[in-house]
Amino acid sequence: MSTKEHRFAAVDLGASSGRVIVGEVAPERLTLHEAHRFPNQPTRVLGTLHWNILSLYQGVLEGLKAAAAHTAGNGLTSIGIDTWAVDYGLLAADGTLLANPVHYRDARTTGAAEQVAKAVSPQALYAATGIQHLPFNTVYQLISAQGTPALTAAHRLLLIPDLISYWLTGEPGTELTNASTTQLIDPRTRDWATPVAQALGIDLTLFPPLRHPGDPAGTLRQEVLAETGLTTPLPVTAVGSHDTASAVVGVPATTPDFAYIATGTWSLAGLELDAPVLTEASRAANFTNELGVDGTVRYLRNIMGLWMLQECVRAWEAQGSTAPRGTRGTTAAHTDLTALLQEAAQATPLRSVVDAGDPAFIAPHHMPDRIADACRRTGQPVPRTPAETTRCVLDSLALAHRRAIDDAARLSGRTVRTVHIVGGGVHNALLCQLTADACGLPVIAGPAEAAALGNVLVQARAAGAITGGLPELRALLHSTQPLRQYEPTGDHSAWDRAAARLADAQVTRATTGLGDEEEPCA
């Protein structure tokens, strides 16, 4: 292990914003400096929702320029990139981007799951890939894109972090943790599920060779160096390029009996395992087996997350409500949002709860109305104020966290004694406390920038700045990052009754089809 201080740039792109963060690593020292933050604002064009990928790339370049200024131009050891999963860009033979990547919340995948099921049954697909059913999985996007001019002309398919890496270095690759979310990777072999791809007519040669966290991913091109003020040579290192993979590295656990909830636009709640769980019971419970760093498996369930609250805030702003104006990502850093959360804390607990896994909440727009409709359909009181709606969202998320952790423990045979919350949700003290209350377990909140920290730690280990496996990396986090512990309070039986009420509502929806009229994506 090196005794000098090293600096690493973590490019961390989330669904709401992007940032370039400089991590400084030395023995028993780990600090972060945010060099640059920029918005991530998708755009609908001719009915299709796209990512503004060129704007995001420009934000990355500006962030690297700010990082160069922070480190006097030559202080970086390497760069790592993590982003959201499942989406991709298509390249022509000369490397030209053929079209702006489509947003996973776009409606183009409607009906794709049924089409896939005709070739590969849901049971066989899960047994081969271990990935939960979500309507926007890459496999469904590719089925929806079959026959389109862009896919027909494509020479390369690059997942979003790999696309950014390619533009920086000119060297294509497919990082494994993100590739596992495509529903085209076998989690047992940690390689492509070729029989699945063949059955669906998906050409796996579109994907560049697989990379693993810690592998070299090229060096910055000369034009990038010139634009950012960085000096040559500067390597890019593959990290857990799915931001959740990096966030799980960033969980400061000191014992193996922990569950994690990576919070933000989504809540990703589950366990870190040594092997996938591919049982039919696991499929029925809609758990996913995404690949993690150091041969691990992220056994988790996707929950709608703070997206529901973000969309409520946007709706209230559009209506000219006195509810909070503006949010930064998923934090509660703004005074007006803080006031709303304080009001929500005083609202009647568990008055109304909704299923935070319901596809009805995936689409943007009209979220307060969607929540009210869900309460009305299930015979619960309809929230009357922003504070009551906020309390409904947070109570519902806490229940979803509880259910995911309980199910993960049951299906994997593991015992959970502590829950770690990382990501933007650590700023939401009410959500953290409600999760502790719902789970009946202590919750340790922090760090907020877990994805950036995990990104930096994998880079630092690859560079020899630190050594050890995940326990050693997490020990450094635990000793250097601010953490807050929440103990369970209140009447736990009230959560049991709310969970039972919600389970009854879910059964009713499943048997009657109520809510199926909602578009899963828009």
Short mmCIF file of C-alpha atoms in Angstrom, two decimals:
data_model
loop_
_atom_site.label_atom_id
_atom_site.label_comp_id
_atom_site.label_asym_id
_atom_site.label_seq_id
_atom_site.Cartn_x
_atom_site.Cartn_y
_atom_site.Cartn_z
CA MET A 1 0.00 0.00 0.00
CA SER A 2 1.30 3.44 -0.95
CA THR A 3 1.97 5.85 1.90
CA LYS A 4 1.44 9.01 -0.14
CA GLU A 5 -1.89 10.69 -0.87
CA HIS A 6 -3.59 9.83 -4.18
CA ARG A 7 -6.46 11.64 -5.88
CA PHE A 8 -9.10 9.96 -8.01
CA ALA A 9 -11.94 11.47 -10.04
CA ALA A 10 -15.30 9.72 -9.72
CA VAL A 11 -17.74 10.51 -12.52
CA ASP A 12 -21.13 9.68 -10.99
CA LEU A 13 -24.19 10.18 -13.19
CA GLY A 14 -27.60 9.76 -11.59
CA ALA A 15 -31.09 10.03 -13.01
CA SER A 16 -31.51 13.58 -11.66
CA SER A 17 -27.98 15.02 -11.76
CA GLY A 18 -24.38 14.27 -12.59
CA ARG A 19 -21.27 15.13 -10.65
CA VAL A 20 -17.53 14.79 -10.79
CA ILE A 21 -16.06 14.19 -7.35
CA VAL A 22 -12.40 14.07 -6.37
CA GLY A 23 -11.54 11.49 -3.76
CA GLU A 24 -8.33 11.86 -1.77
CA VAL A 25 -7.01 8.58 -0.39
CA ALA A 26 -4.16 7.98 2.01
CA PRO A 27 -3.58 5.49 4.84
CA GLU A 28 -6.51 5.96 7.25
CA ARG A 29 -7.75 8.96 5.26
CA LEU A 30 -10.57 9.22 2.72
CA THR A 31 -12.17 12.54 1.78
CA LEU A 32 -14.34 13.77 -1.07
CA HIS A 33 -14.46 17.13 -2.84
CA GLU A 34 -17.30 17.87 -5.26
CA ALA A 35 -15.62 19.46 -8.26
CA HIS A 36 -18.70 20.00 -10.40
CA ARG A 37 -22.42 19.16 -10.38
CA PHE A 38 -24.75 19.50 -13.35
CA PRO A 39 -28.40 18.68 -14.10
CA ASN A 40 -29.64 15.60 -15.92
CA GLN A 41 -32.81 16.69 -17.72
CA PRO A 42 -34.27 14.25 -20.27
CA THR A 43 -36.13 15.59 -23.30
CA ARG A 44 -39.12 14.25 -25.19
CA VAL A 45 -38.73 14.48 -28.97
CA LEU A 46 -41.41 13.27 -31.41
CA GLY A 47 -43.05 11.31 -28.62
CA THR A 48 -39.89 9.55 -27.37
CA LEU A 49 -38.14 10.37 -24.10
CA HIS A 50 -34.37 10.68 -24.57
CA TRP A 51 -31.37 11.33 -22.37
CA ASN A 52 -29.42 14.49 -23.27
CA ILE A 53 -26.27 12.43 -23.52
CA LEU A 54 -24.13 15.11 -25.20
CA SER A 55 -25.06 17.58 -22.48
CA LEU A 56 -24.11 14.98 -19.87
CA TYR A 57 -20.78 14.36 -21.58
CA GLN A 58 -20.10 18.11 -21.65
CA GLY A 59 -20.85 18.17 -17.93
CA VAL A 60 -18.30 15.39 -17.44
CA LEU A 61 -15.67 17.38 -19.35
CA GLU A 62 -16.40 20.50 -17.31
CA GLY A 63 -16.18 18.41 -14.16
CA LEU A 64 -12.81 16.99 -15.15
CA LYS A 65 -11.63 20.53 -15.89
CA ALA A 66 -12.73 21.57 -12.40
CA ALA A 67 -10.97 18.50 -10.98
CA ALA A 68 -7.81 19.50 -12.81
CA ALA A 69 -7.99 22.95 -11.26
CA HIS A 70 -8.56 21.43 -7.82
CA THR A 71 -5.51 19.18 -8.17
CA ALA A 72 -3.22 21.68 -9.94
CA GLY A 73 -3.56 19.86 -13.26
CA ASN A 74 -1.50 16.79 -12.55
CA GLY A 75 -2.76 15.45 -9.26
CA LEU A 76 -5.15 12.75 -10.48
CA THR A 77 -4.14 9.10 -10.47
CA SER A 78 -7.12 7.84 -12.50
CA ILE A 79 -10.78 8.35 -13.41
CA GLY A 80 -13.74 6.00 -12.88
CA ILE A 81 -17.29 6.21 -14.24
CA ASP A 82 -20.58 4.97 -12.80
CA THR A 83 -24.13 5.69 -13.98
CA TRP A 84 -27.63 4.28 -13.94
CA ALA A 85 -28.27 0.90 -15.59
CA VAL A 86 -30.11 -0.68 -18.56
CA ASP A 87 -29.88 2.16 -21.12
CA TYR A 88 -27.43 2.29 -24.02
CA GLY A 89 -26.14 4.13 -27.07
CA LEU A 90 -25.74 2.69 -30.55
CA LEU A 91 -22.63 3.46 -32.60
CA ALA A 92 -21.90 3.22 -36.31
CA ALA A 93 -18.72 1.52 -37.55
CA ASP A 94 -16.84 4.82 -37.39
CA GLY A 95 -17.88 5.38 -33.75
CA THR A 96 -20.58 7.93 -34.53
CA LEU A 97 -23.55 7.93 -32.15
CA LEU A 98 -26.57 6.93 -34.25
CA ALA A 99 -29.25 8.39 -31.97
CA ASN A 100 -29.69 9.88 -28.51
CA PRO A 101 -30.14 7.04 -25.99
CA VAL A 102 -33.77 6.41 -25.09
CA HIS A 103 -34.78 6.92 -21.45
CA TYR A 104 -35.86 3.80 -19.56
CA ARG A 105 -39.10 5.54 -18.58
CA ASP A 106 -40.16 5.81 -22.22
CA ALA A 107 -43.21 3.80 -23.26
CA ARG A 108 -41.55 1.95 -26.15
CA THR A 109 -41.18 -1.29 -24.16
CA THR A 110 -44.93 -1.66 -23.62
CA GLY A 111 -45.80 -5.21 -24.68
CA ALA A 112 -42.16 -6.30 -25.04
CA ALA A 113 -42.32 -8.67 -22.05
CA GLU A 114 -45.13 -10.58 -23.66
CA GLN A 115 -43.15 -10.82 -26.88
CA VAL A 116 -40.08 -12.11 -25.02
CA ALA A 117 -42.18 -14.67 -23.15
CA LYS A 118 -43.20 -16.27 -26.46
CA ALA A 119 -39.55 -17.19 -27.09
CA VAL A 120 -38.26 -17.63 -23.52
CA SER A 121 -40.66 -18.24 -20.65
CA PRO A 122 -40.36 -15.96 -17.60
CA GLN A 123 -39.29 -18.97 -15.56
CA ALA A 124 -36.53 -19.93 -18.01
CA LEU A 125 -35.39 -16.32 -18.38
CA TYR A 126 -35.02 -15.95 -14.61
CA ALA A 127 -33.30 -19.31 -14.22
CA ALA A 128 -30.74 -18.23 -16.85
CA THR A 129 -30.16 -14.62 -15.78
CA GLY A 130 -31.60 -14.10 -12.28
CA ILE A 131 -32.83 -10.60 -13.13
CA GLN A 132 -36.16 -9.35 -11.82
CA HIS A 133 -38.89 -8.36 -14.20
CA LEU A 134 -38.91 -4.63 -14.83
CA PRO A 135 -40.63 -3.30 -17.95
CA PHE A 136 -37.55 -1.31 -19.02
CA ASN A 137 -34.87 -4.02 -18.77
CA THR A 138 -32.36 -3.83 -21.62
CA VAL A 139 -33.61 -7.08 -23.11
CA TYR A 140 -37.07 -5.54 -23.53
CA GLN A 141 -35.58 -2.34 -24.95
CA LEU A 142 -33.68 -4.38 -27.57
CA ILE A 143 -36.75 -6.37 -28.51
CA SER A 144 -38.67 -3.10 -28.91
CA ALA A 145 -35.87 -1.70 -31.08
CA GLN A 146 -35.63 -4.68 -33.44
CA GLY A 147 -36.06 -3.57 -37.04
CA THR A 148 -35.46 0.11 -36.29
CA PRO A 149 -32.96 1.95 -38.52
CA ALA A 150 -30.60 2.70 -35.61
CA LEU A 151 -30.32 -0.88 -34.35
CA THR A 152 -30.13 -2.24 -37.90
CA ALA A 153 -27.20 0.08 -38.67
CA ALA A 154 -25.44 -0.35 -35.33
CA HIS A 155 -21.89 -1.69 -35.17
CA ARG A 156 -21.54 -1.29 -31.40
CA LEU A 157 -23.84 -1.10 -28.39
CA LEU A 158 -22.41 0.64 -25.34
CA LEU A 159 -24.16 0.91 -21.98
CA ILE A 160 -24.18 4.49 -20.68
CA PRO A 161 -21.02 4.37 -18.49
CA ASP A 162 -19.19 2.49 -21.23
CA LEU A 163 -20.27 5.13 -23.75
CA ILE A 164 -18.84 7.94 -21.61
CA SER A 165 -15.65 5.92 -21.11
CA TYR A 166 -15.38 5.34 -24.87
CA TRP A 167 -15.70 9.03 -25.65
CA LEU A 168 -12.98 9.79 -23.11
CA THR A 169 -10.53 7.09 -24.23
CA GLY A 170 -11.53 5.73 -27.63
CA GLU A 171 -11.42 2.17 -26.22
CA PRO A 172 -14.74 0.25 -26.10
CA GLY A 173 -15.62 -2.21 -23.36
CA THR A 174 -18.56 -3.59 -21.40
CA GLU A 175 -18.22 -3.43 -17.61
CA LEU A 176 -19.65 -6.53 -15.94
CA THR A 177 -21.70 -5.14 -13.03
CA ASN A 178 -23.72 -2.97 -15.38
CA ALA A 179 -23.89 -5.65 -18.06
CA SER A 180 -25.56 -7.94 -15.53
CA THR A 181 -28.60 -5.62 -15.48
CA THR A 182 -29.25 -6.22 -19.20
CA GLN A 183 -30.86 -9.62 -18.46
CA LEU A 184 -28.33 -11.13 -20.85
CA ILE A 185 -25.67 -12.27 -18.32
CA ASP A 186 -25.57 -15.63 -16.53
CA PRO A 187 -24.81 -14.77 -12.87
CA ARG A 188 -23.30 -18.22 -12.26
CA THR A 189 -20.69 -18.00 -15.02
CA ARG A 190 -20.48 -14.16 -14.93
CA ASP A 191 -20.53 -14.29 -18.74
CA TRP A 192 -23.11 -13.80 -21.48
CA ALA A 193 -26.25 -15.95 -21.41
CA THR A 194 -25.78 -16.93 -25.04
CA PRO A 195 -28.79 -19.31 -25.31
CA VAL A 196 -31.11 -16.51 -24.14
CA ALA A 197 -29.70 -14.04 -26.65
CA GLN A 198 -29.93 -16.57 -29.47
CA ALA A 199 -33.55 -17.43 -28.64
CA LEU A 200 -34.44 -13.72 -28.75
CA GLY A 201 -32.44 -12.87 -31.85
CA ILE A 202 -30.15 -10.48 -29.97
CA ASP A 203 -26.67 -10.13 -31.47
CA LEU A 204 -24.19 -10.26 -28.59
CA THR A 205 -21.34 -9.23 -30.91
CA LEU A 206 -22.73 -5.71 -30.63
CA PHE A 207 -21.29 -5.63 -27.10
CA PRO A 208 -17.52 -5.07 -26.72
CA PRO A 209 -15.56 -7.51 -24.52
CA LEU A 210 -16.42 -7.66 -20.84
CA ARG A 211 -14.39 -5.74 -18.27
CA HIS A 212 -14.28 -6.22 -14.50
CA PRO A 213 -14.03 -3.60 -11.76
CA GLY A 214 -10.37 -2.67 -11.40
CA ASP A 215 -9.48 -3.44 -15.02
CA PRO A 216 -7.82 -0.71 -17.11
CA ALA A 217 -10.25 1.00 -19.50
CA GLY A 218 -7.82 3.12 -21.55
CA THR A 219 -6.22 6.52 -21.18
CA LEU A 220 -7.64 9.96 -21.91
CA ARG A 221 -7.45 11.03 -25.54
CA GLN A 222 -5.33 14.06 -26.39
CA GLU A 223 -8.34 16.26 -27.19
CA VAL A 224 -9.83 15.46 -23.77
CA LEU A 225 -6.56 16.35 -22.08
CA ALA A 226 -6.43 19.63 -24.00
CA GLU A 227 -10.02 20.55 -23.13
CA THR A 228 -9.79 19.68 -19.44
CA GLY A 229 -6.26 20.82 -18.63
CA LEU A 230 -5.32 17.37 -17.34
CA THR A 231 -1.87 15.98 -18.10
CA THR A 232 -0.91 12.78 -19.84
CA PRO A 233 -1.00 9.88 -19.36
CA LEU A 234 -4.14 9.62 -17.27
CA PRO A 235 -5.85 6.22 -17.12
CA VAL A 236 -9.53 5.45 -16.85
CA THR A 237 -10.18 2.51 -14.53
CA ALA A 238 -13.26 0.28 -14.74
CA VAL A 239 -15.21 0.44 -11.48
CA GLY A 240 -18.59 -0.93 -10.48
CA SER A 241 -20.05 1.11 -13.31
CA HIS A 242 -23.64 0.48 -12.29
CA ASP A 243 -23.98 3.16 -9.63
CA THR A 244 -25.62 0.68 -7.26
CA ALA A 245 -22.62 -1.63 -7.56
CA SER A 246 -20.38 1.24 -6.50
CA ALA A 247 -22.84 2.28 -3.79
CA VAL A 248 -22.79 -1.20 -2.25
CA VAL A 249 -18.98 -1.05 -2.11
CA GLY A 250 -19.59 2.23 -0.27
CA VAL A 251 -21.65 0.57 2.51
CA PRO A 252 -19.59 0.96 5.74
CA ALA A 253 -20.59 -2.42 7.19
CA THR A 254 -18.39 -3.96 9.86
CA THR A 255 -20.08 -7.38 9.97
CA PRO A 256 -21.54 -9.61 7.23
CA ASP A 257 -25.08 -9.74 8.68
CA PHE A 258 -26.21 -6.46 7.10
CA ALA A 259 -28.82 -5.38 4.61
CA TYR A 260 -28.43 -2.27 2.49
CA ILE A 261 -30.77 0.25 0.96
CA ALA A 262 -29.20 2.41 -1.74
CA THR A 263 -31.56 5.37 -1.83
CA GLY A 264 -32.17 7.98 -4.45
CA THR A 265 -34.55 8.12 -7.38
CA TRP A 266 -34.88 4.38 -6.69
CA SER A 267 -34.51 2.43 -3.48
CA LEU A 268 -32.44 -0.71 -4.06
CA ALA A 269 -32.94 -2.89 -0.99
CA GLY A 270 -31.29 -6.23 -0.41
CA LEU A 271 -28.28 -8.28 0.63
CA GLU A 272 -24.75 -8.95 -0.59
CA LEU A 273 -24.35 -12.66 -1.39
CA ASP A 274 -21.63 -14.98 -2.63
CA ALA A 275 -23.90 -16.76 -5.12
CA PRO A 276 -27.18 -16.01 -6.91
CA VAL A 277 -30.59 -17.21 -5.75
CA LEU A 278 -32.35 -18.54 -8.86
CA THR A 279 -35.31 -20.33 -7.31
CA GLU A 280 -38.86 -20.00 -8.54
CA ALA A 281 -39.76 -18.46 -5.17
CA SER A 282 -37.13 -15.79 -5.76
CA ARG A 283 -38.55 -15.04 -9.21
CA ALA A 284 -42.08 -14.84 -7.84
CA ALA A 285 -40.86 -12.37 -5.21
CA ASN A 286 -39.30 -10.28 -8.03
CA PHE A 287 -35.75 -10.27 -6.69
CA THR A 288 -32.78 -9.56 -8.89
CA ASN A 289 -29.29 -11.07 -8.88
CA GLU A 290 -27.06 -8.30 -10.19
CA LEU A 291 -23.32 -8.80 -10.12
CA GLY A 292 -21.16 -6.85 -7.71
CA VAL A 293 -17.51 -6.15 -7.06
CA ASP A 294 -15.14 -8.96 -6.02
CA GLY A 295 -17.38 -11.79 -7.22
CA THR A 296 -20.37 -10.77 -5.13
CA VAL A 297 -24.05 -10.78 -6.04
CA ARG A 298 -26.37 -7.88 -5.29
CA TYR A 299 -29.54 -9.70 -4.30
CA LEU A 300 -32.11 -6.94 -4.20
CA ARG A 301 -35.49 -5.59 -5.15
CA ASN A 302 -36.04 -2.33 -7.01
CA ILE A 303 -38.46 -0.06 -5.16
CA MET A 304 -39.84 3.17 -6.61
CA GLY A 305 -37.81 5.28 -4.19
CA LEU A 306 -37.76 9.03 -3.66
CA TRP A 307 -38.84 9.45 -7.27
CA MET A 308 -42.39 9.49 -5.92
CA LEU A 309 -41.63 12.46 -3.67
CA GLN A 310 -39.62 14.23 -6.38
CA GLU A 311 -42.56 13.95 -8.77
CA CYS A 312 -44.98 15.19 -6.11
CA VAL A 313 -42.79 18.25 -5.54
CA ARG A 314 -42.71 18.96 -9.29
CA ALA A 315 -46.49 18.67 -9.47
CA TRP A 316 -47.00 21.03 -6.54
CA GLU A 317 -44.61 23.55 -8.05
CA ALA A 318 -46.48 23.43 -11.36
CA GLN A 319 -49.72 24.11 -9.49
CA GLY A 320 -48.19 27.10 -7.70
CA SER A 321 -48.47 25.33 -4.35
CA THR A 322 -46.65 26.56 -1.28
CA ALA A 323 -44.92 23.17 -1.21
CA PRO A 324 -41.12 23.24 -1.63
CA ARG A 325 -39.63 24.85 -4.69
CA GLY A 326 -36.86 22.77 -6.19
CA THR A 327 -34.87 19.81 -5.01
CA ARG A 328 -31.24 18.91 -5.43
CA GLY A 329 -31.23 15.29 -6.51
CA THR A 330 -32.91 13.36 -3.73
CA THR A 331 -31.73 15.26 -0.68
CA ALA A 332 -33.72 17.26 1.83
CA ALA A 333 -31.15 20.04 1.88
CA HIS A 334 -33.52 22.86 0.94
CA THR A 335 -35.31 24.74 3.72
CA ASP A 336 -38.74 24.39 2.10
CA LEU A 337 -38.42 20.63 1.68
CA THR A 338 -37.18 20.42 5.25
CA ALA A 339 -40.33 22.23 6.38
CA LEU A 340 -42.49 19.82 4.40
CA LEU A 341 -40.78 16.85 6.04
CA GLN A 342 -41.29 18.41 9.45
CA GLU A 343 -45.01 18.72 8.70
CA ALA A 344 -45.08 15.15 7.42
CA ALA A 345 -43.49 13.95 10.66
CA GLN A 346 -46.48 15.40 12.54
CA ALA A 347 -49.06 13.85 10.19
CA THR A 348 -51.01 10.76 11.26
CA PRO A 349 -48.70 7.76 10.80
CA LEU A 350 -49.72 4.89 8.51
CA ARG A 351 -53.04 6.60 7.73
CA SER A 352 -52.69 5.51 4.10
CA VAL A 353 -50.04 3.37 2.40
CA VAL A 354 -49.49 2.38 -1.21
CA ASP A 355 -47.40 -0.27 -2.94
CA ALA A 356 -44.08 1.42 -3.77
CA GLY A 357 -43.42 -1.37 -6.26
CA ASP A 358 -46.57 -0.70 -8.29
CA PRO A 359 -45.71 0.03 -11.97
CA ALA A 360 -48.41 2.72 -11.87
CA PHE A 361 -45.81 4.98 -10.19
CA ILE A 362 -43.02 4.54 -12.78
CA ALA A 363 -44.25 7.17 -15.21
CA PRO A 364 -43.60 10.88 -14.64
CA HIS A 365 -46.27 13.54 -14.03
CA HIS A 366 -49.41 13.68 -11.86
CA MET A 367 -47.86 11.71 -8.98
CA PRO A 368 -50.10 13.16 -6.21
CA ASP A 369 -53.14 12.15 -8.27
CA ARG A 370 -51.74 8.65 -8.82
CA ILE A 371 -51.16 8.25 -5.09
CA ALA A 372 -54.66 9.52 -4.31
CA ASP A 373 -56.16 7.10 -6.87
CA ALA A 374 -54.24 4.18 -5.31
CA CYS A 375 -55.58 5.07 -1.85
CA ARG A 376 -59.10 5.46 -3.19
CA ARG A 377 -59.00 2.09 -4.97
CA THR A 378 -57.91 0.34 -1.78
CA GLY A 379 -60.48 2.00 0.45
CA GLN A 380 -58.01 4.12 2.41
CA PRO A 381 -58.24 7.82 3.30
CA VAL A 382 -57.07 10.00 0.43
CA PRO A 383 -54.25 12.40 1.43
CA ARG A 384 -55.58 15.96 1.57
CA THR A 385 -52.41 18.04 1.85
CA PRO A 386 -48.81 17.91 0.62
CA ALA A 387 -47.73 16.90 4.13
CA GLU A 388 -50.20 13.98 4.21
CA THR A 389 -49.12 12.87 0.73
CA THR A 390 -45.47 13.08 1.78
CA ARG A 391 -46.16 11.00 4.89
CA CYS A 392 -47.99 8.44 2.74
CA VAL A 393 -44.97 8.20 0.40
CA LEU A 394 -42.45 7.82 3.23
CA ASP A 395 -44.54 5.34 5.21
CA SER A 396 -45.00 3.35 2.00
CA LEU A 397 -41.28 3.38 1.23
CA ALA A 398 -40.46 2.25 4.76
CA LEU A 399 -42.91 -0.65 4.39
CA ALA A 400 -41.40 -1.56 1.02
CA HIS A 401 -37.91 -1.49 2.58
CA ARG A 402 -39.13 -3.81 5.36
CA ARG A 403 -40.75 -6.23 2.95
CA ALA A 404 -37.70 -6.36 0.66
CA ILE A 405 -35.29 -7.04 3.51
CA ASP A 406 -37.55 -9.64 5.13
CA ASP A 407 -38.05 -11.41 1.80
CA ALA A 408 -34.35 -11.29 0.91
CA ALA A 409 -33.40 -12.82 4.25
CA ARG A 410 -36.05 -15.54 3.94
CA LEU A 411 -35.22 -16.46 0.34
CA SER A 412 -31.45 -16.49 0.87
CA GLY A 413 -31.42 -18.06 4.33
CA ARG A 414 -29.49 -15.14 5.75
CA THR A 415 -29.95 -13.31 9.07
CA VAL A 416 -30.05 -9.52 9.10
CA ARG A 417 -29.16 -7.56 12.22
CA THR A 418 -28.40 -4.10 10.81
CA VAL A 419 -29.74 -2.05 7.92
CA HIS A 420 -27.45 0.41 6.15
CA ILE A 421 -29.00 3.30 4.23
CA VAL A 422 -26.68 5.02 1.76
CA GLY A 423 -27.23 7.61 -0.96
CA GLY A 424 -29.37 10.71 -1.04
CA GLY A 425 -31.95 9.31 1.35
CA VAL A 426 -29.56 9.61 4.30
CA HIS A 427 -30.47 13.33 4.37
CA ASN A 428 -34.12 12.40 4.93
CA ALA A 429 -34.11 11.72 8.67
CA LEU A 430 -37.82 10.92 8.68
CA LEU A 431 -37.38 8.17 6.07
CA CYS A 432 -34.42 6.71 7.98
CA GLN A 433 -36.35 6.65 11.26
CA LEU A 434 -39.46 5.19 9.64
CA THR A 435 -37.34 2.46 8.03
CA ALA A 436 -35.87 1.57 11.43
CA ASP A 437 -39.37 1.51 12.92
CA ALA A 438 -40.80 -0.61 10.10
CA CYS A 439 -37.93 -3.12 10.07
CA GLY A 440 -37.54 -3.27 13.84
CA LEU A 441 -33.78 -3.04 13.30
CA PRO A 442 -31.14 -0.37 13.83
CA VAL A 443 -30.50 1.73 10.74
CA ILE A 444 -27.08 3.23 10.07
CA ALA A 445 -27.38 6.16 7.66
CA GLY A 446 -24.44 7.26 5.55
CA PRO A 447 -22.52 7.98 3.53
CA ALA A 448 -24.63 10.05 1.17
CA GLU A 449 -22.09 9.83 -1.66
CA ALA A 450 -21.70 6.07 -1.37
CA ALA A 451 -21.52 5.53 -5.14
CA ALA A 452 -18.69 8.05 -5.54
CA LEU A 453 -16.87 6.56 -2.54
CA GLY A 454 -17.21 3.02 -3.91
CA ASN A 455 -16.00 4.28 -7.27
CA VAL A 456 -12.95 5.92 -5.66
CA LEU A 457 -12.14 2.88 -3.49
CA VAL A 458 -12.03 0.49 -6.46
CA GLN A 459 -9.79 2.91 -8.34
CA ALA A 460 -7.54 3.34 -5.31
CA ARG A 461 -7.12 -0.38 -4.86
CA ALA A 462 -6.35 -0.87 -8.56
CA ALA A 463 -3.67 1.83 -8.29
CA GLY A 464 -2.12 0.27 -5.19
CA ALA A 465 -3.05 3.20 -2.98
CA ILE A 466 -4.91 0.82 -0.65
CA THR A 467 -5.09 -2.95 -0.33
CA GLY A 468 -7.53 -5.60 0.82
CA GLY A 469 -10.96 -6.92 0.01
CA LEU A 470 -14.37 -5.43 0.64
CA PRO A 471 -14.09 -5.74 4.45
CA GLU A 472 -10.89 -3.65 4.42
CA LEU A 473 -12.39 -1.05 2.06
CA ARG A 474 -15.46 -0.79 4.27
CA ALA A 475 -13.37 -0.49 7.41
CA LEU A 476 -11.77 2.61 5.91
CA LEU A 477 -15.23 4.00 5.19
CA HIS A 478 -16.45 3.27 8.70
CA SER A 479 -13.50 5.05 10.28
CA THR A 480 -13.56 8.13 8.05
CA GLN A 481 -17.19 8.89 7.06
CA PRO A 482 -19.87 10.56 9.20
CA LEU A 483 -22.63 8.10 10.11
CA ARG A 484 -25.86 8.38 12.09
CA GLN A 485 -27.70 5.53 13.81
CA TYR A 486 -31.48 5.29 14.17
CA GLU A 487 -33.00 2.86 16.68
CA PRO A 488 -36.52 1.43 16.24
CA THR A 489 -39.23 3.31 18.13
CA GLY A 490 -42.98 3.17 18.53
CA ASP A 491 -45.49 0.36 18.21
CA HIS A 492 -44.09 -2.28 15.85
CA SER A 493 -47.49 -3.99 15.65
CA ALA A 494 -48.84 -0.92 13.84
CA TRP A 495 -46.39 -1.65 11.03
CA ASP A 496 -47.50 -5.28 11.01
CA ARG A 497 -51.12 -4.19 10.56
CA ALA A 498 -50.17 -1.73 7.80
CA ALA A 499 -48.15 -4.42 6.04
CA ALA A 500 -51.10 -6.81 6.20
CA ARG A 501 -53.44 -4.10 4.85
CA LEU A 502 -51.07 -3.41 1.99
CA ALA A 503 -50.67 -7.13 1.24
CA ASP A 504 -54.46 -7.46 0.99
CA ALA A 505 -54.54 -4.54 -1.43
CA GLN A 506 -51.80 -6.14 -3.55
CA VAL A 507 -53.74 -9.41 -3.73
CA THR A 508 -56.87 -7.50 -4.74
CA ARG A 509 -54.99 -5.71 -7.51
CA ALA A 510 -53.41 -8.95 -8.74
CA THR A 511 -56.71 -10.85 -8.86
CA THR A 512 -58.90 -8.05 -10.25
CA GLY A 513 -56.46 -6.24 -12.53
CA LEU A 514 -57.15 -2.93 -10.82
CA GLY A 515 -54.55 -0.43 -11.88
CA ASP A 516 -53.57 -2.36 -15.02
CA GLU A 517 -54.98 0.45 -17.13
CA GLU A 518 -51.99 2.57 -16.12
CA GLU A 519 -49.17 2.81 -18.66
CA PRO A 520 -46.05 1.25 -17.12
CA CYS A 521 -43.81 3.89 -18.65
CA ALA A 522 -44.40 7.23 -20.30
#
